[in-house]
Amino acid sequence: MTRMLTRLSGLAPMAALAVATLLAGPALAQTTPPGAPAPDAPPPVVDLYTEADAQAVLDARLIALKTVIGLTPDQARLWDPVEAAIRQAAKNGAARAAARAKAEPATDFLVVLERLADAEAARAQDLKTVIAAAKPLVAALTPEQKRRVPGFLGMSDRAGQPQPTLELWIFEDEQE
């Protein structure tokens, strides 16, 4: 019993500090500097992901893709058109997202469907451009190199299910 009282008495200073902190909390909260948002106000919306950030991420992914594939010097000569096509597709996707952000709100579901169809057709054309640019490079890759590409692009194997284009990082900036 004496040992338990000794332990409890050692907690008294900590308990006093905790009570003082709890009581001082409301007093400290009332001394919010002028012009500061109210404590329960939502934080301001700040777009932290800039266009430069998107460019840096794309640069890193392209470098990583090239590294993941492990291009030989002969294959590396076929890389530039692929990179240019991917960069253009990403740029087009970002432009579509910017245009969509500035567009008037849809008046009904048919407008939404039409915009969706237009975006899918544009992404399809961008993908066809990337495919055309990639064919010579892919023809020169080994089976092991080819195996590495789909997962890195964001493709998934869903037992015959279609691959949504927005899951590909090429079109990441187009996502909302």
PDB file of C-alpha atoms in Angstrom:
ATOM      1  CA  MET A   1       0.000   0.000   0.000  1.00  0.00           C
ATOM      2  CA  THR A   2       2.863   2.366   0.852  1.00  0.00           C
ATOM      3  CA  ARG A   3       4.504   1.604  -2.479  1.00  0.00           C
ATOM      4  CA  MET A   4       1.260   2.455  -4.330  1.00  0.00           C
ATOM      5  CA  LEU A   5       0.904   5.763  -2.436  1.00  0.00           C
ATOM      6  CA  THR A   6       4.500   6.623  -3.271  1.00  0.00           C
ATOM      7  CA  ARG A   7       3.815   6.021  -6.973  1.00  0.00           C
ATOM      8  CA  LEU A   8       0.600   8.054  -6.855  1.00  0.00           C
ATOM      9  CA  SER A   9       2.298  10.954  -5.059  1.00  0.00           C
ATOM     10  CA  GLY A  10       4.895  11.011  -7.848  1.00  0.00           C
ATOM     11  CA  LEU A  11       2.062  11.570 -10.311  1.00  0.00           C
ATOM     12  CA  ALA A  12       0.702  14.620  -8.457  1.00  0.00           C
ATOM     13  CA  PRO A  13       2.999  17.189 -10.120  1.00  0.00           C
ATOM     14  CA  MET A  14       2.170  15.731 -13.554  1.00  0.00           C
ATOM     15  CA  ALA A  15      -1.541  15.805 -12.790  1.00  0.00           C
ATOM     16  CA  ALA A  16      -1.311  19.425 -11.645  1.00  0.00           C
ATOM     17  CA  LEU A  17       0.470  20.340 -14.889  1.00  0.00           C
ATOM     18  CA  ALA A  18      -2.194  18.567 -16.940  1.00  0.00           C
ATOM     19  CA  VAL A  19      -5.020  20.374 -15.127  1.00  0.00           C
ATOM     20  CA  ALA A  20      -3.247  23.731 -15.545  1.00  0.00           C
ATOM     21  CA  THR A  21      -2.792  23.064 -19.253  1.00  0.00           C
ATOM     22  CA  LEU A  22      -6.447  22.147 -19.688  1.00  0.00           C
ATOM     23  CA  LEU A  23      -7.579  25.269 -17.854  1.00  0.00           C
ATOM     24  CA  ALA A  24      -5.162  27.538 -19.718  1.00  0.00           C
ATOM     25  CA  GLY A  25      -6.151  26.141 -23.135  1.00  0.00           C
ATOM     26  CA  PRO A  26      -9.372  28.174 -23.518  1.00  0.00           C
ATOM     27  CA  ALA A  27      -7.618  31.327 -22.308  1.00  0.00           C
ATOM     28  CA  LEU A  28      -4.803  30.836 -24.848  1.00  0.00           C
ATOM     29  CA  ALA A  29      -7.273  30.106 -27.634  1.00  0.00           C
ATOM     30  CA  GLN A  30      -8.985  33.453 -27.008  1.00  0.00           C
ATOM     31  CA  THR A  31      -5.786  35.330 -27.743  1.00  0.00           C
ATOM     32  CA  THR A  32      -5.919  34.630 -31.490  1.00  0.00           C
ATOM     33  CA  PRO A  33      -4.052  37.369 -33.348  1.00  0.00           C
ATOM     34  CA  PRO A  34      -6.196  39.813 -35.313  1.00  0.00           C
ATOM     35  CA  GLY A  35      -6.761  38.783 -38.919  1.00  0.00           C
ATOM     36  CA  ALA A  36      -6.165  35.104 -38.182  1.00  0.00           C
ATOM     37  CA  PRO A  37      -8.913  32.663 -39.195  1.00  0.00           C
ATOM     38  CA  ALA A  38     -11.241  31.428 -36.491  1.00  0.00           C
ATOM     39  CA  PRO A  39     -10.059  28.167 -34.871  1.00  0.00           C
ATOM     40  CA  ASP A  40     -12.994  26.193 -36.277  1.00  0.00           C
ATOM     41  CA  ALA A  41     -12.875  27.773 -39.760  1.00  0.00           C
ATOM     42  CA  PRO A  42     -11.835  25.427 -42.588  1.00  0.00           C
ATOM     43  CA  PRO A  43      -8.297  25.934 -43.854  1.00  0.00           C
ATOM     44  CA  PRO A  44      -7.945  28.062 -46.985  1.00  0.00           C
ATOM     45  CA  VAL A  45      -7.880  26.209 -50.287  1.00  0.00           C
ATOM     46  CA  VAL A  46      -4.409  26.352 -51.767  1.00  0.00           C
ATOM     47  CA  ASP A  47      -3.381  24.687 -55.007  1.00  0.00           C
ATOM     48  CA  LEU A  48      -0.056  23.211 -53.980  1.00  0.00           C
ATOM     49  CA  TYR A  49       0.436  21.190 -57.172  1.00  0.00           C
ATOM     50  CA  THR A  50       1.603  23.673 -59.754  1.00  0.00           C
ATOM     51  CA  GLU A  51       2.221  23.276 -63.470  1.00  0.00           C
ATOM     52  CA  ALA A  52       5.951  23.164 -62.698  1.00  0.00           C
ATOM     53  CA  ASP A  53       5.294  20.340 -60.222  1.00  0.00           C
ATOM     54  CA  ALA A  54       3.383  18.404 -62.880  1.00  0.00           C
ATOM     55  CA  GLN A  55       6.265  18.891 -65.312  1.00  0.00           C
ATOM     56  CA  ALA A  56       8.783  17.686 -62.730  1.00  0.00           C
ATOM     57  CA  VAL A  57       6.701  14.576 -62.023  1.00  0.00           C
ATOM     58  CA  LEU A  58       6.388  13.819 -65.743  1.00  0.00           C
ATOM     59  CA  ASP A  59      10.157  14.284 -66.188  1.00  0.00           C
ATOM     60  CA  ALA A  60      10.811  11.879 -63.310  1.00  0.00           C
ATOM     61  CA  ARG A  61       8.393   9.285 -64.642  1.00  0.00           C
ATOM     62  CA  LEU A  62       9.927   9.385 -68.103  1.00  0.00           C
ATOM     63  CA  ILE A  63      13.415   8.981 -66.668  1.00  0.00           C
ATOM     64  CA  ALA A  64      12.146   6.138 -64.482  1.00  0.00           C
ATOM     65  CA  LEU A  65      10.377   4.431 -67.409  1.00  0.00           C
ATOM     66  CA  LYS A  66      13.526   4.600 -69.486  1.00  0.00           C
ATOM     67  CA  THR A  67      15.482   3.173 -66.540  1.00  0.00           C
ATOM     68  CA  VAL A  68      12.921   0.444 -65.793  1.00  0.00           C
ATOM     69  CA  ILE A  69      13.038  -0.714 -69.395  1.00  0.00           C
ATOM     70  CA  GLY A  70      16.843  -0.743 -69.304  1.00  0.00           C
ATOM     71  CA  LEU A  71      17.443   0.441 -72.846  1.00  0.00           C
ATOM     72  CA  THR A  72      20.525  -0.672 -74.712  1.00  0.00           C
ATOM     73  CA  PRO A  73      22.387   1.987 -76.731  1.00  0.00           C
ATOM     74  CA  ASP A  74      20.682   0.781 -79.942  1.00  0.00           C
ATOM     75  CA  GLN A  75      17.240   0.910 -78.289  1.00  0.00           C
ATOM     76  CA  ALA A  76      17.952   4.339 -76.765  1.00  0.00           C
ATOM     77  CA  ARG A  77      18.046   5.816 -80.285  1.00  0.00           C
ATOM     78  CA  LEU A  78      14.363   4.891 -80.609  1.00  0.00           C
ATOM     79  CA  TRP A  79      13.365   6.551 -77.315  1.00  0.00           C
ATOM     80  CA  ASP A  80      13.028  10.237 -78.313  1.00  0.00           C
ATOM     81  CA  PRO A  81       9.826   9.887 -80.406  1.00  0.00           C
ATOM     82  CA  VAL A  82       8.199   7.883 -77.588  1.00  0.00           C
ATOM     83  CA  GLU A  83       9.099  10.514 -75.020  1.00  0.00           C
ATOM     84  CA  ALA A  84       7.855  13.324 -77.270  1.00  0.00           C
ATOM     85  CA  ALA A  85       4.528  11.555 -77.842  1.00  0.00           C
ATOM     86  CA  ILE A  86       4.034  10.913 -74.109  1.00  0.00           C
ATOM     87  CA  ARG A  87       4.872  14.532 -73.306  1.00  0.00           C
ATOM     88  CA  GLN A  88       2.381  15.760 -75.919  1.00  0.00           C
ATOM     89  CA  ALA A  89      -0.344  13.424 -74.637  1.00  0.00           C
ATOM     90  CA  ALA A  90       0.217  14.660 -71.074  1.00  0.00           C
ATOM     91  CA  LYS A  91       0.176  18.277 -72.267  1.00  0.00           C
ATOM     92  CA  ASN A  92      -3.065  17.670 -74.166  1.00  0.00           C
ATOM     93  CA  GLY A  93      -4.645  16.065 -71.109  1.00  0.00           C
ATOM     94  CA  ALA A  94      -3.690  19.025 -68.918  1.00  0.00           C
ATOM     95  CA  ALA A  95      -5.133  21.408 -71.514  1.00  0.00           C
ATOM     96  CA  ARG A  96      -8.401  19.455 -71.565  1.00  0.00           C
ATOM     97  CA  ALA A  97      -8.578  19.613 -67.762  1.00  0.00           C
ATOM     98  CA  ALA A  98      -7.980  23.374 -67.817  1.00  0.00           C
ATOM     99  CA  ALA A  99     -10.665  23.855 -70.470  1.00  0.00           C
ATOM    100  CA  ARG A 100     -13.087  21.729 -68.476  1.00  0.00           C
ATOM    101  CA  ALA A 101     -12.413  23.806 -65.351  1.00  0.00           C
ATOM    102  CA  LYS A 102     -13.283  26.997 -67.261  1.00  0.00           C
ATOM    103  CA  ALA A 103     -16.343  25.536 -69.014  1.00  0.00           C
ATOM    104  CA  GLU A 104     -19.851  26.505 -68.110  1.00  0.00           C
ATOM    105  CA  PRO A 105     -21.601  23.978 -65.863  1.00  0.00           C
ATOM    106  CA  ALA A 106     -23.436  21.261 -67.767  1.00  0.00           C
ATOM    107  CA  THR A 107     -27.117  21.980 -68.280  1.00  0.00           C
ATOM    108  CA  ASP A 108     -28.146  18.319 -68.353  1.00  0.00           C
ATOM    109  CA  PHE A 109     -26.791  14.786 -68.457  1.00  0.00           C
ATOM    110  CA  LEU A 110     -26.504  14.768 -72.259  1.00  0.00           C
ATOM    111  CA  VAL A 111     -23.993  17.611 -72.100  1.00  0.00           C
ATOM    112  CA  VAL A 112     -22.012  15.608 -69.519  1.00  0.00           C
ATOM    113  CA  LEU A 113     -22.080  12.519 -71.751  1.00  0.00           C
ATOM    114  CA  GLU A 114     -21.033  14.551 -74.786  1.00  0.00           C
ATOM    115  CA  ARG A 115     -18.097  16.060 -72.883  1.00  0.00           C
ATOM    116  CA  LEU A 116     -17.123  12.610 -71.666  1.00  0.00           C
ATOM    117  CA  ALA A 117     -17.245  11.228 -75.210  1.00  0.00           C
ATOM    118  CA  ASP A 118     -15.143  14.119 -76.516  1.00  0.00           C
ATOM    119  CA  ALA A 119     -12.532  13.586 -73.786  1.00  0.00           C
ATOM    120  CA  GLU A 120     -12.398   9.825 -74.430  1.00  0.00           C
ATOM    121  CA  ALA A 121     -12.011  10.400 -78.185  1.00  0.00           C
ATOM    122  CA  ALA A 122      -9.201  12.888 -77.560  1.00  0.00           C
ATOM    123  CA  ARG A 123      -7.437  10.509 -75.166  1.00  0.00           C
ATOM    124  CA  ALA A 124      -7.858   7.709 -77.714  1.00  0.00           C
ATOM    125  CA  GLN A 125      -6.183   9.830 -80.379  1.00  0.00           C
ATOM    126  CA  ASP A 126      -3.354  10.705 -77.982  1.00  0.00           C
ATOM    127  CA  LEU A 127      -2.887   7.004 -77.170  1.00  0.00           C
ATOM    128  CA  LYS A 128      -2.777   6.116 -80.851  1.00  0.00           C
ATOM    129  CA  THR A 129      -0.029   8.705 -81.311  1.00  0.00           C
ATOM    130  CA  VAL A 130       1.946   7.224 -78.398  1.00  0.00           C
ATOM    131  CA  ILE A 131       1.437   3.705 -79.789  1.00  0.00           C
ATOM    132  CA  ALA A 132       2.645   4.720 -83.250  1.00  0.00           C
ATOM    133  CA  ALA A 133       5.742   6.346 -81.750  1.00  0.00           C
ATOM    134  CA  ALA A 134       6.404   3.347 -79.483  1.00  0.00           C
ATOM    135  CA  LYS A 135       6.082   0.572 -82.096  1.00  0.00           C
ATOM    136  CA  PRO A 136       9.681   0.763 -83.376  1.00  0.00           C
ATOM    137  CA  LEU A 137      11.057   0.844 -79.825  1.00  0.00           C
ATOM    138  CA  VAL A 138       8.838  -1.985 -78.569  1.00  0.00           C
ATOM    139  CA  ALA A 139       9.807  -4.113 -81.584  1.00  0.00           C
ATOM    140  CA  ALA A 140      13.438  -3.786 -80.447  1.00  0.00           C
ATOM    141  CA  LEU A 141      12.765  -4.709 -76.783  1.00  0.00           C
ATOM    142  CA  THR A 142      13.359  -8.121 -75.258  1.00  0.00           C
ATOM    143  CA  PRO A 143      10.404  -9.985 -73.734  1.00  0.00           C
ATOM    144  CA  GLU A 144      11.727  -9.130 -70.260  1.00  0.00           C
ATOM    145  CA  GLN A 145      11.871  -5.418 -71.111  1.00  0.00           C
ATOM    146  CA  LYS A 146       8.337  -5.532 -72.558  1.00  0.00           C
ATOM    147  CA  ARG A 147       7.052  -7.223 -69.391  1.00  0.00           C
ATOM    148  CA  ARG A 148       8.152  -4.245 -67.268  1.00  0.00           C
ATOM    149  CA  VAL A 149       6.260  -1.552 -69.175  1.00  0.00           C
ATOM    150  CA  PRO A 150       2.506  -2.110 -68.557  1.00  0.00           C
ATOM    151  CA  GLY A 151       2.605  -2.011 -64.756  1.00  0.00           C
ATOM    152  CA  PHE A 152       4.825   1.031 -64.778  1.00  0.00           C
ATOM    153  CA  LEU A 153       2.397   2.923 -67.040  1.00  0.00           C
ATOM    154  CA  GLY A 154      -0.445   2.167 -64.622  1.00  0.00           C
ATOM    155  CA  MET A 155      -2.031  -0.596 -66.667  1.00  0.00           C
ATOM    156  CA  SER A 156      -3.783  -3.400 -64.852  1.00  0.00           C
ATOM    157  CA  ASP A 157      -4.841  -6.898 -65.801  1.00  0.00           C
ATOM    158  CA  ARG A 158      -8.508  -7.303 -65.026  1.00  0.00           C
ATOM    159  CA  ALA A 159      -9.294 -10.593 -66.731  1.00  0.00           C
ATOM    160  CA  GLY A 160     -10.418  -9.131 -70.034  1.00  0.00           C
ATOM    161  CA  GLN A 161     -11.993  -5.991 -68.561  1.00  0.00           C
ATOM    162  CA  PRO A 162     -11.243  -2.728 -70.370  1.00  0.00           C
ATOM    163  CA  GLN A 163      -8.449  -0.499 -69.079  1.00  0.00           C
ATOM    164  CA  PRO A 164      -9.784   2.970 -68.150  1.00  0.00           C
ATOM    165  CA  THR A 165      -7.579   5.570 -69.843  1.00  0.00           C
ATOM    166  CA  LEU A 166      -7.589   7.883 -66.826  1.00  0.00           C
ATOM    167  CA  GLU A 167      -5.724   5.234 -64.817  1.00  0.00           C
ATOM    168  CA  LEU A 168      -2.684   5.770 -67.043  1.00  0.00           C
ATOM    169  CA  TRP A 169      -0.305   8.355 -65.585  1.00  0.00           C
ATOM    170  CA  ILE A 170       0.003   9.911 -69.034  1.00  0.00           C
ATOM    171  CA  PHE A 171      -3.441  11.427 -68.409  1.00  0.00           C
ATOM    172  CA  GLU A 172      -3.054  12.032 -64.677  1.00  0.00           C
ATOM    173  CA  ASP A 173      -3.316  15.822 -64.983  1.00  0.00           C
ATOM    174  CA  GLU A 174      -6.671  15.395 -66.689  1.00  0.00           C
ATOM    175  CA  GLN A 175      -8.222  13.802 -63.631  1.00  0.00           C
ATOM    176  CA  GLU A 176     -10.340  15.955 -61.383  1.00  0.00           C
TER     177      GLU A 176
END
